[in-house]
Every structure is written in C-alpha cells, then in structure tokens.
mmCIF file of C-alpha atoms and ligand atoms in Angstrom:
data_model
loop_
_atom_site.group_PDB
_atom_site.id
_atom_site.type_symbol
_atom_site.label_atom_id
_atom_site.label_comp_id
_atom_site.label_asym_id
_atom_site.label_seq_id
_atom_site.Cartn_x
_atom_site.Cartn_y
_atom_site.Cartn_z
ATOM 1 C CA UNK A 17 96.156 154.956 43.850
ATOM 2 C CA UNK A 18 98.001 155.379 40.748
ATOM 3 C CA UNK A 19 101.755 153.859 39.907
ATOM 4 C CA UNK A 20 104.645 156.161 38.572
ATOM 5 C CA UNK A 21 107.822 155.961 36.954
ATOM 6 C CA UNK A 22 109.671 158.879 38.907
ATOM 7 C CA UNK A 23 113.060 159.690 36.563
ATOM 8 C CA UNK A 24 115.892 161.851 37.064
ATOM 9 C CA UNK A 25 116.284 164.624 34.394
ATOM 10 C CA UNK A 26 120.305 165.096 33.653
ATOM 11 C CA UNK A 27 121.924 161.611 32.339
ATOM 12 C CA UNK A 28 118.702 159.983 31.701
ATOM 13 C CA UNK A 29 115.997 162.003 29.909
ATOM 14 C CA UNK A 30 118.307 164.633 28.481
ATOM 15 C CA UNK A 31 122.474 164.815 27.911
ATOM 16 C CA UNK A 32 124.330 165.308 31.287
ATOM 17 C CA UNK A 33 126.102 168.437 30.024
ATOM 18 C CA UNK A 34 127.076 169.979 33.854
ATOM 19 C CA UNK A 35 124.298 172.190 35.122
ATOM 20 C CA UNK A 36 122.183 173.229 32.045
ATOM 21 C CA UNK A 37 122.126 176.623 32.464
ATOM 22 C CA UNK A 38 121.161 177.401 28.328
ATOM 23 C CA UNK A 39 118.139 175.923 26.389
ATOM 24 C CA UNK A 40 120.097 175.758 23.201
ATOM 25 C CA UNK A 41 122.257 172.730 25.268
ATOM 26 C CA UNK A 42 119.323 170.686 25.575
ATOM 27 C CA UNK A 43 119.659 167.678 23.754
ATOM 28 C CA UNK A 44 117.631 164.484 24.250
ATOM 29 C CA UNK A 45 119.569 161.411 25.139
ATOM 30 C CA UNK A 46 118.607 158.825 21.963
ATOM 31 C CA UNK A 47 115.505 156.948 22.378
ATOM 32 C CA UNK A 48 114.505 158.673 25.783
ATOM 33 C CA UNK A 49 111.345 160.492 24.414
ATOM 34 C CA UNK A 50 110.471 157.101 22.897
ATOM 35 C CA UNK A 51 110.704 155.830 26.480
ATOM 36 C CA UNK A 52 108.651 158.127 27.619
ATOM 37 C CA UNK A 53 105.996 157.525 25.293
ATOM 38 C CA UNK A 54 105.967 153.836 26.556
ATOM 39 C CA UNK A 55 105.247 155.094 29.908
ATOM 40 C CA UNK A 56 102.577 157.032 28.617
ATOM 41 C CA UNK A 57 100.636 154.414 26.899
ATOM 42 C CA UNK A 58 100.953 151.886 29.768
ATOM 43 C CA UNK A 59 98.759 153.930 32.359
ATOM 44 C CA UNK A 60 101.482 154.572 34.458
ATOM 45 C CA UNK A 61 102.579 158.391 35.170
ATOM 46 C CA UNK A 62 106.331 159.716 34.597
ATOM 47 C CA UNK A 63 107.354 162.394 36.645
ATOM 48 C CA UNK A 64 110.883 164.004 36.587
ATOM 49 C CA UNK A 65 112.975 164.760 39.855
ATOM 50 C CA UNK A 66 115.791 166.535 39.735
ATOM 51 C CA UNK A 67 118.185 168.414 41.460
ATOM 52 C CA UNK A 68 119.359 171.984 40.106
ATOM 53 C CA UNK A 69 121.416 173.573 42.575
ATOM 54 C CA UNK A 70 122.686 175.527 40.042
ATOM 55 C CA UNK A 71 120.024 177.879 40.715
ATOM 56 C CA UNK A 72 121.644 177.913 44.559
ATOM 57 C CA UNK A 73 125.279 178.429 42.908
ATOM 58 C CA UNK A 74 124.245 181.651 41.149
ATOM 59 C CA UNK A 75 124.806 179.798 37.438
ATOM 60 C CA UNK A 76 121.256 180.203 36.494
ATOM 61 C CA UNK A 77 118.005 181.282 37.749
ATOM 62 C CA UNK A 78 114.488 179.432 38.350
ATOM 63 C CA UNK A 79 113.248 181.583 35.248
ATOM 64 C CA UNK A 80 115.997 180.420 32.781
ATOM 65 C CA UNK A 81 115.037 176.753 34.228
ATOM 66 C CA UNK A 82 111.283 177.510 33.121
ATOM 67 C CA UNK A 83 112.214 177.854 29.655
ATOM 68 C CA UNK A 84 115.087 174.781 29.999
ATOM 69 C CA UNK A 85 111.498 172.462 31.106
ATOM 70 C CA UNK A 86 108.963 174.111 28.399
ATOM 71 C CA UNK A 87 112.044 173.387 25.675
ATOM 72 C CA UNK A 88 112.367 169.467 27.086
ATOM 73 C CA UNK A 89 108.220 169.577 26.995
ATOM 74 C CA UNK A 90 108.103 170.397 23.514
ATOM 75 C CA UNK A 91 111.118 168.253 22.267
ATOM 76 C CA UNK A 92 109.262 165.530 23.614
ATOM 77 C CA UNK A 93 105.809 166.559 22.765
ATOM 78 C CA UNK A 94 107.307 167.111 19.058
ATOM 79 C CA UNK A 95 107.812 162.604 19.021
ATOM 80 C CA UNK A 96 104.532 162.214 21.063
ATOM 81 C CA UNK A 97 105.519 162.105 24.931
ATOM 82 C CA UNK A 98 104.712 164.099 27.591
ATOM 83 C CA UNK A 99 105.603 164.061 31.168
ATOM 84 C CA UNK A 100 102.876 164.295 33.682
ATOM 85 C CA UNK A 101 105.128 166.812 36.009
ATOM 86 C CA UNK A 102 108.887 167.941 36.637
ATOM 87 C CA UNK A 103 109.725 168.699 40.284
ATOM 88 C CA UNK A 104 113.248 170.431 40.927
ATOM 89 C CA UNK A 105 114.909 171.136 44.131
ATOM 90 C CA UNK A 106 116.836 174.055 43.650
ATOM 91 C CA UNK A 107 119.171 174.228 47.234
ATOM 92 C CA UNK A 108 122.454 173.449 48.094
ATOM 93 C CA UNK A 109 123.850 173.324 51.708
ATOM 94 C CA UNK A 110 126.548 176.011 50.163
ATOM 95 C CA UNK A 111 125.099 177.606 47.839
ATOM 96 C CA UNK A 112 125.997 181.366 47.330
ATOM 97 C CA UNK A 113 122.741 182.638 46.758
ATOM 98 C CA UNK A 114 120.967 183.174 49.995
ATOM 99 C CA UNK A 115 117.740 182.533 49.806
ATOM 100 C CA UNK A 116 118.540 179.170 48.430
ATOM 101 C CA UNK A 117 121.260 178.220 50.644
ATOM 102 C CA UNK A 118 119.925 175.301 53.013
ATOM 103 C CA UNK A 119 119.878 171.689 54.159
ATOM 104 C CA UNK A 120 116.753 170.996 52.906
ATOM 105 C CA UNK A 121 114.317 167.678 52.506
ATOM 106 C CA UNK A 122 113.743 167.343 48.765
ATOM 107 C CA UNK A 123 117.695 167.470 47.383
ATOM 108 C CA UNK A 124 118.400 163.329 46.455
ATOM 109 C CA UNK A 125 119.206 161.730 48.152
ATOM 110 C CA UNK A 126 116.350 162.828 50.578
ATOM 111 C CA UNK A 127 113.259 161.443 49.654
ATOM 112 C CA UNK A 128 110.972 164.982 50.230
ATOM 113 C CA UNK A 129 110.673 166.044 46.727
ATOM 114 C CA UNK A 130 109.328 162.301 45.363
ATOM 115 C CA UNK A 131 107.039 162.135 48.448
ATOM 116 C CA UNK A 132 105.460 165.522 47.532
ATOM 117 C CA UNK A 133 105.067 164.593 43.939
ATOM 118 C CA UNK A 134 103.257 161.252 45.142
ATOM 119 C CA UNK A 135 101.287 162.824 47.269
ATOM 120 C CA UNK A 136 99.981 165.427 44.702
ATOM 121 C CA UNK A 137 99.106 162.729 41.953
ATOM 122 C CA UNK A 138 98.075 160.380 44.628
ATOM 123 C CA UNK A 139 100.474 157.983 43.894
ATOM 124 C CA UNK A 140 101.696 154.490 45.518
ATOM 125 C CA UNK A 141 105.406 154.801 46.075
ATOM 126 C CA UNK A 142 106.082 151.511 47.111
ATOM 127 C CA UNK A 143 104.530 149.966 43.442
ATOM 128 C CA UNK A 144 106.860 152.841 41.775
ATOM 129 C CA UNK A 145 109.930 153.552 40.076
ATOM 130 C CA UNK A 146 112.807 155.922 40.275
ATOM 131 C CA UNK A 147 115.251 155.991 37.283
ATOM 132 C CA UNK A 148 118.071 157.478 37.773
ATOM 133 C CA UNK A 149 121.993 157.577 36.630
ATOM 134 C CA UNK A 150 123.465 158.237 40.209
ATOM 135 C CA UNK A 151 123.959 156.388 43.325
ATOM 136 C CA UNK A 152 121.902 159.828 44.757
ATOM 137 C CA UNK A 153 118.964 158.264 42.676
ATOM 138 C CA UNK A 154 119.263 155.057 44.023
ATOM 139 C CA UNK A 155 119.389 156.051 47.389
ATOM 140 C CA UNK A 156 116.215 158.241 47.112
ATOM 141 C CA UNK A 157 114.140 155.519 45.842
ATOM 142 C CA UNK A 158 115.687 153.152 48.664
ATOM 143 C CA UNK A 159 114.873 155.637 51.374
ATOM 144 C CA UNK A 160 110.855 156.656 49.669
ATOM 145 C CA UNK A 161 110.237 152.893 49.531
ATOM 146 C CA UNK A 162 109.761 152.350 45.472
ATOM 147 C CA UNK A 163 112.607 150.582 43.206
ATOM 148 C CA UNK A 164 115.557 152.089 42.116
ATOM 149 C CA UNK A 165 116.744 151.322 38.668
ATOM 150 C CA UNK A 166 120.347 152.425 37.567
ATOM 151 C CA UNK A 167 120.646 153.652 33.875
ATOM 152 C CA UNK A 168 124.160 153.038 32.103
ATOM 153 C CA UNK A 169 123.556 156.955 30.896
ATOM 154 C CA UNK A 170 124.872 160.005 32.066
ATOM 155 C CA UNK A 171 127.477 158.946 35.157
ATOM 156 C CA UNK A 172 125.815 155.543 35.485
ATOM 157 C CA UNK A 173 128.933 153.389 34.285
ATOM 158 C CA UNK A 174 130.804 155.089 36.691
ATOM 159 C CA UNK A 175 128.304 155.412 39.387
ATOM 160 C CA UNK A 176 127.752 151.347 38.914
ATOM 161 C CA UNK A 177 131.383 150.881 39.821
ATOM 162 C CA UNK A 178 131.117 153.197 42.943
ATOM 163 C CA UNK A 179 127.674 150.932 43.852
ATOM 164 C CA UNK A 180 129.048 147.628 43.428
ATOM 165 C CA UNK A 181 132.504 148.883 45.531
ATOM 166 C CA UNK A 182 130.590 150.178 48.318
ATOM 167 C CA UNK A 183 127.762 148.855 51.147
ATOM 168 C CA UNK A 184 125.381 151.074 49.259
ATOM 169 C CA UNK A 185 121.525 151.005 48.258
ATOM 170 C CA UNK A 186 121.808 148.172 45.084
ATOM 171 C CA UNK A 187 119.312 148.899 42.460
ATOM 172 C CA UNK A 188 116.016 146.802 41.083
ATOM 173 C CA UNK A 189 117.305 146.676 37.878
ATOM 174 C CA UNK A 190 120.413 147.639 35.585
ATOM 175 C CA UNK A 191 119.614 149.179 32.563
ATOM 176 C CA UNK A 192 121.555 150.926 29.435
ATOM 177 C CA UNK A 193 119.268 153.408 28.842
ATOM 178 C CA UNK A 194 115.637 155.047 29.939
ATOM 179 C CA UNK A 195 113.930 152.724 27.375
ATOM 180 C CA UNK A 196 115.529 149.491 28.356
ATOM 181 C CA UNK A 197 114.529 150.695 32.170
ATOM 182 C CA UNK A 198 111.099 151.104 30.803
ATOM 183 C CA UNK A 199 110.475 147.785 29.584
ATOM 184 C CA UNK A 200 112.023 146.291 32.406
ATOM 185 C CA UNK A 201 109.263 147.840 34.644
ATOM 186 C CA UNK A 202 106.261 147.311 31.873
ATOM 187 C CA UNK A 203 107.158 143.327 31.720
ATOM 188 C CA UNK A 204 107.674 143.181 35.431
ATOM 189 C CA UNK A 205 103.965 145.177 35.840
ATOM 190 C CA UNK A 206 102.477 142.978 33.542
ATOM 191 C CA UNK A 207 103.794 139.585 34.855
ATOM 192 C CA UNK A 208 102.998 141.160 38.753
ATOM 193 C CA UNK A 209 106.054 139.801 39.767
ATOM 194 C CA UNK A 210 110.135 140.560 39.153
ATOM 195 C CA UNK A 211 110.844 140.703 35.231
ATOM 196 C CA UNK A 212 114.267 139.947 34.853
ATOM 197 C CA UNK A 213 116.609 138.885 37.341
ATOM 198 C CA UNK A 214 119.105 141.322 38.565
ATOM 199 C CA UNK A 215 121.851 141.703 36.573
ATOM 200 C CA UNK A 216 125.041 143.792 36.362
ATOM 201 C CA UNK A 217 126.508 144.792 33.495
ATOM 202 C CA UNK A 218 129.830 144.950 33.022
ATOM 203 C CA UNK A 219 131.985 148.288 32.576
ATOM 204 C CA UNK A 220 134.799 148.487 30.190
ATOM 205 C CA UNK A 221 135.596 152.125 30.569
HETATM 206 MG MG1 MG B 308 121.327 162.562 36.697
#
C-alpha cells in the first residue's frame, strides 16, 4: 500500500481568490510548487481534493475547471512538480444547477471523495495526510482516518481561531504554509514516529 499527502486546492496549493472561475486568476501560493516537489521526491503521492461547488452555483462549468487543473499542472510542472491526481466534488445541497444539486458523499467534510482517491492509487489512509486551510479539511481527514494538518494559508488564521474556540476535530500539525506542512510529515515519516510536537501558532490578525 502506498502513503499520500491528500491537499486541498484553494488556500493551500493556489491563492484562495473565491471560486476560481478564470485561469488567468490562478496564481500559486509562494513556495507551494516547491512543496510539492518535496512530496514528489520522498515516494509519497500528492493528490488534490477539493470542493468546487461553483460548478453547482452556475459560476462556472466542469469544462472551464479542466483548463483551471491543466493551467495549475503546468505552473507546477514549469518548477518541476507534478501532482499524481486532482479529485473535485462539484455539488452543493443548493445549488441552482440541477443536475448538480445534492447531498452527496464526497463534498468535505465527508470523507467519499479521499476514500475513492485511496482506493484508486491503493493507498493507506490511516499512514496519510490531508492538508488543508479549513476546519472542513480537518474534519475530512478526522472522519477518513489519516492526519489533518492546518495550513496558516488561505482562511487558516481564521479557521485556527474557529478550531481552537470550538469542540472540533484538532489537527496533527500547525503549519504556515504547504512546505512547512511538508516537512513536518517527511521528518515525522522518516523518524516513524510524531515529528514535532503539536503546536499552535498564534494569530495576530
Ligand atoms: Mg481551501
């Protein structure tokens, strides 16, 4: 069985801009296709999961998110990274396009579309990762049974705030960004046991 770093798209690879809609917004949060690189040379697979219920709001369409993924592909590809998939879940419970309207299994925080992307690179959840900049995130991982790690990205300072306020999922591991997340969980694979203790950072927004 292989090991994965699952990680959430808006906030953590790329800017959180409010449903990406246009290719031309894409912009790669600093040092994130570095981070992915990491991944790639320590044998474990990176996968993206991420929600896009824009598509079920009408503000863009699965096509238009095609070309959003083959753009990220290539600005990562262009500093040596690749991902080794990007699964989206394009519903929403009220959603005004019909044939995406739904309560489905595979928006975050349900665990369905991490547990198909396991299954179909035969991957161990429970020695995995999800990196994420939401409670949502954090929650997923909790309920798939792999660790959740909180980036400071994105709404992560403010989503920290909401964790540590609240009887909610805590994550693994704090981090600032998707590359400090990723050595986290290449010195804690390495040593076989917890890297660094768990520590919060503090917000001063
Ligand atoms: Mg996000």
């Amino acid at each position: 069985m292989e090991r994965a770093v699952f990680v959430d798209r808006d906030g953590v690879i790329s800017e959180e801009v409010g449903y990406l809609g246009d290719r031309d917004h894409l912009r790669l949060i600093p040092n994130s296709a570095e981070a992915v690189k990491l991944v790639n040379q320590s044998g474990l697979k990176i996968i993206a999961i991420t929600n896009q219920s824009g598509i079920a709001r009408g503000y863009f369409s699965e096509e238009m998110l095609g070309h959003i993924h083959r753009k990220m592909e290539q600005l990562l590809s262009d500093q040596g990274a690749f991902l080794d998939g990007i699964y989206y879940c394009p519903h929403h419970p009220e959603g005004t396009v019909e044939a995406y309207r739904m309560e489905c299994d595979c928006r975050k925080p349900a665990a369905g579309l991490l547990t198909r992307a396991a299954q179909e690179h035969s991957i161990d959840v429970s020695s995995s990762y999800l990196v994420g900049d939401k409670r949502t995130d954090i929650e997923c991982a909790h309920r798939a049974g792999a660790q959740g790690i909180l980036v400071l990205t994105g709404y992560g300072k403010d989503e920290l705030r909401k964790i540590n306020s609240a009887a909610l999922a805590q994550p693994a591991y704090v981090a600032a960004d998707l590359r400090d997340a990723v050595q986290w969980i290449i010195k804690e694979k390495t040593s076989g046991k917890p890297g660094d203790p768990h520590h919060k950072i503090e917000c001063n927004r």
